[in-house]
Amino acid sequence: MAIFIGGQTRLVVQGITGRDGSFHTRQMIEYGTRVVAGVTPGKGGLTFDGSVPVYNTVAEAVVERGANTSVIYVPARFAGDAILEAADAGVGLIVCITEGIPVAEMMRVMPFVQERGARLIGPNCPGLIVPGVCKVGILPGQIVLPGRIGIVSRSGTLTYEIIFQLTSAGIGQSTSIGIGGDPIIGTDFVDCLRAFEADGDTDAVVIIGEIGGTDEQTAARLVKEEMSKPVVGFIAGQTAPPGRRMGHAGAIISGSEGTAAEKVRAFQENGIAVAERPVEIVDALRASL
Amino acid sequence: MNIHEYQAREIFRSHGLPVPDSVLAETAEQARDAAARFGGTVVIKAQVHAGGRGKAGGVKLASDPAEAGEAAEAILGMEIKGLVVEKVLVAPAVEIATEAYVGIVMDRASQRPVMMVSPEGGVDIEEVAATKPEAIFKEAIDPRYGLMPHEATGLAYRLFSDPALAKQAVRALAGLWNAYDGADATLAEINPLVSTPEGEVLAIDAKMNIDDSSLFRQPEIEAMRDEGAEAPSEQRAREAGLSYIKLEGDVGCCVNGAGLAMATMDLVKYYGGSPANFLDIGGSSSPEKVVAALEIITQDPSVRSILFNIFGGITRCDDVANGIVEATGRLDLDVPITIRLTGTNEKEGVRILEGAGFEADTDMDRAVQRAVEVAS
């Protein structure tokens, strides 16, 4: 089962011939993901690595190859349109890895994606992985272990760290998903928590938040109101000073709500066990199951 | 990116906002000349990237050119929230009948720009929001259509009941939206938007923050960057493609990924240490980036211990290892380095480091503890 991706995924890679796109396409194929097409305008008719047909447009990839999921590695100035193109072509799930899309552009992209009934994950995210089955994005395949814990995070390498801690302790994962560090993202904590709650392959969820915004507080309320499965949390940025952007465009404290302390409190008040260090997530999960 | 008030005023003016004349001065003499030209009372305002300028003594009224010179003398060189004032704005003082707040901010929850207005302007708007939320009126703008005339009208009448003033406010709000949208801002603010006893509506302050991700398509705004207003180390980091923020502690941190960097800093604190900086070397890092990172960290004299925490994904451990070896060969370091390395090409990375006499750990907690110990 897992969430959002799995055996049913037929992936088209937008930007397949670029440096990052080609590298990660090979990694995804090696992991077992069904990559059915690639798109690079002007390279239509080529075959990538002798096995993946390349098209000029996503629409062709959908018609010719039945692509139902897209992953985007194109440069930031073209990535907004790449999302629109995928939604316009009828792709149901769009995963955008690209970092640095203008916020104003994402604000115009999101309503279009929603009107087309598509789900966007990201931008500026590592994507998602179902251990042993399928990965879409850049999460390293060698650190995951099949199992029954769902992981949702705003971060990239911090997610790897926590997956690694779980795997090292013998705790496997059902799906790990990075939703992205930008202020405007397509899929939020709430969407993922609901999907994990409904997923028959997931027994408990780890939520990894960071400073900035109020998404963690919204997620905490949902956990209390709608979730029967245990949720364990971690918040990065206790030592971050207010008013400074900590790398992620979204990670900036403005007002009191965006602080780590405020988010930790919201987690605790709503029944989410909070780990003080990444390694403590293992114990908190064991205690909750 | 932050821009100064005088720069935001220019952008506002270009979108038809009613912004009174002003002159930028870098010396007391220039301020005196400007005051003489304007005649009458002028206001002298510090141009720094910090809020609360008024409270800090960075805004002064002067009734004649001599006083203007003295005020500028006092403000220039002053430190506000750690930033040295190098420029002041000189503008004719405006007689004020009422003060309102108007602003547009990117709102994450609604995924839209939200225009906020309040008849209670001229003060800290966050305080108004906390103590008197009913005095703030909001409108989420659909960026595909922009601020619609009826939305601007509705908000303008929240500020002024007099139609003559409200009509001017409608034009000001439309101009503010055009400035926000045209500049790819994440914040555009006028505090206060005043009315004068003569029945004129004027924007006597201007504030804008620009979305960093949009600067590639905003060359005119990129050119406004005030490199003097940025710490040299942060400027160097930006040019090297690193994300760096200096903090007060003594454990220099070099991490790949913003979330992991924050978690590493938190762990330094957990083990009784204090991080000297936030530094994210980003993905697909080359050895050159690592060299630049080490140079920046070691230029901070308070750093007594350096901690690398690398979880290889796109970033390759061997690239980082090569960068560490190259940088330490070149930089003549006397600060101990603790290295945590795991993930993509970990074995090659460890081999490179051990060949150069370094140790590398794969456990984050252990490495952080060690880095804290050697700092004390």
CSV table of N, CA, C and O in Angstrom, one decimal, chain A residues 8 15 45 67 75 78 96 103 120 124 134 138 149 151 156 162 194 197 203 220 239 247 262 266 268 275 284:
chain,number,residue,atom,x,y,z
A,8,GLN,N,2.0,0.8,-8.5
A,8,GLN,CA,1.2,1.4,-9.6
A,8,GLN,C,1.9,2.5,-10.3
A,8,GLN,O,1.4,3.0,-11.3
A,15,GLY,N,13.1,16.8,-17.3
A,15,GLY,CA,14.5,17.2,-17.2
A,15,GLY,C,15.4,15.9,-17.1
A,15,GLY,O,16.5,16.0,-16.4
A,45,GLY,N,12.4,11.8,-29.1
A,45,GLY,CA,12.8,10.8,-30.1
A,45,GLY,C,14.1,10.1,-29.6
A,45,GLY,O,14.4,9.0,-30.1
A,67,ALA,N,2.1,7.6,-18.4
A,67,ALA,CA,2.7,8.1,-17.2
A,67,ALA,C,1.6,8.7,-16.2
A,67,ALA,O,0.7,9.4,-16.7
A,75,PRO,N,15.8,23.3,-14.1
A,75,PRO,CA,16.2,24.5,-13.3
A,75,PRO,C,15.1,25.4,-12.8
A,75,PRO,O,14.0,25.4,-13.4
A,78,PHE,N,12.6,27.4,-15.0
A,78,PHE,CA,11.6,26.7,-15.8
A,78,PHE,C,10.7,25.7,-15.0
A,78,PHE,O,9.8,25.1,-15.6
A,96,CYS,N,8.2,17.8,-7.2
A,96,CYS,CA,9.1,18.8,-7.7
A,96,CYS,C,10.3,18.9,-6.8
A,96,CYS,O,10.2,19.4,-5.6
A,103,VAL,N,8.6,32.6,-5.1
A,103,VAL,CA,7.3,32.4,-4.3
A,103,VAL,C,6.1,32.9,-5.1
A,103,VAL,O,5.1,32.3,-5.1
A,120,LEU,N,0.6,18.0,-5.8
A,120,LEU,CA,2.0,18.4,-6.0
A,120,LEU,C,2.7,18.1,-4.7
A,120,LEU,O,2.2,18.4,-3.6
A,124,ASN,N,11.3,22.0,-3.8
A,124,ASN,CA,12.4,22.0,-2.9
A,124,ASN,C,12.3,20.9,-1.9
A,124,ASN,O,12.4,21.2,-0.7
A,134,CYS,N,9.8,1.3,-4.5
A,134,CYS,CA,9.7,2.4,-5.4
A,134,CYS,C,10.3,3.7,-4.8
A,134,CYS,O,10.1,3.9,-3.6
A,138,ILE,N,15.1,12.0,-4.7
A,138,ILE,CA,16.6,11.9,-4.4
A,138,ILE,C,16.9,11.2,-3.1
A,138,ILE,O,18.1,11.2,-2.7
A,149,ILE,N,6.6,2.1,9.7
A,149,ILE,CA,6.6,3.5,10.2
A,149,ILE,C,6.6,4.5,9.1
A,149,ILE,O,7.4,4.4,8.1
A,151,ILE,N,7.2,8.3,7.7
A,151,ILE,CA,8.0,9.5,8.1
A,151,ILE,C,7.6,10.7,7.2
A,151,ILE,O,7.6,10.5,6.0
A,156,GLY,N,15.5,17.8,4.2
A,156,GLY,CA,16.1,16.8,3.3
A,156,GLY,C,17.1,15.9,4.1
A,156,GLY,O,16.7,14.8,4.5
A,162,ILE,N,17.3,10.7,10.2
A,162,ILE,CA,16.3,10.1,11.1
A,162,ILE,C,15.9,8.7,10.5
A,162,ILE,O,15.8,7.7,11.2
A,194,ARG,N,-3.0,12.4,7.2
A,194,ARG,CA,-4.3,11.7,6.8
A,194,ARG,C,-4.0,10.5,6.0
A,194,ARG,O,-4.7,9.5,6.2
A,197,GLU,N,-2.7,7.8,8.2
A,197,GLU,CA,-3.8,7.3,9.1
A,197,GLU,C,-4.6,6.2,8.3
A,197,GLU,O,-5.0,5.2,8.8
A,203,ASP,N,1.9,1.8,10.9
A,203,ASP,CA,1.4,1.6,12.3
A,203,ASP,C,1.6,2.9,13.1
A,203,ASP,O,0.9,3.1,14.1
A,220,ALA,N,-0.4,19.3,14.5
A,220,ALA,CA,-0.6,18.8,15.9
A,220,ALA,C,-2.1,18.7,16.2
A,220,ALA,O,-2.6,17.8,16.8
A,239,THR,N,18.0,26.6,18.4
A,239,THR,CA,19.1,27.6,18.6
A,239,THR,C,19.1,28.7,17.6
A,239,THR,O,19.9,29.5,17.5
A,247,GLY,N,18.6,29.0,5.8
A,247,GLY,CA,18.8,28.1,4.7
A,247,GLY,C,17.5,27.9,3.9
A,247,GLY,O,17.3,28.4,2.8
A,262,GLU,N,7.5,27.0,20.6
A,262,GLU,CA,6.1,27.0,20.4
A,262,GLU,C,5.6,25.8,19.7
A,262,GLU,O,4.5,25.2,20.0
A,266,ALA,N,3.1,22.8,21.1
A,266,ALA,CA,1.9,22.4,20.3
A,266,ALA,C,1.9,20.9,20.1
A,266,ALA,O,0.8,20.2,20.3
A,268,GLN,N,3.4,18.6,22.1
A,268,GLN,CA,3.1,18.0,23.4
A,268,GLN,C,1.7,18.1,23.9
A,268,GLN,O,1.1,17.1,24.3
A,275,ALA,N,10.8,14.1,20.6
A,275,ALA,CA,12.2,13.7,20.9
A,275,ALA,C,13.1,14.9,21.0
A,275,ALA,O,13.0,15.8,20.1
A,284,ALA,N,11.2,6.8,21.5
A,284,ALA,CA,9.8,7.3,21.6
A,284,ALA,C,8.9,6.4,20.8
A,284,ALA,O,7.8,6.1,21.2
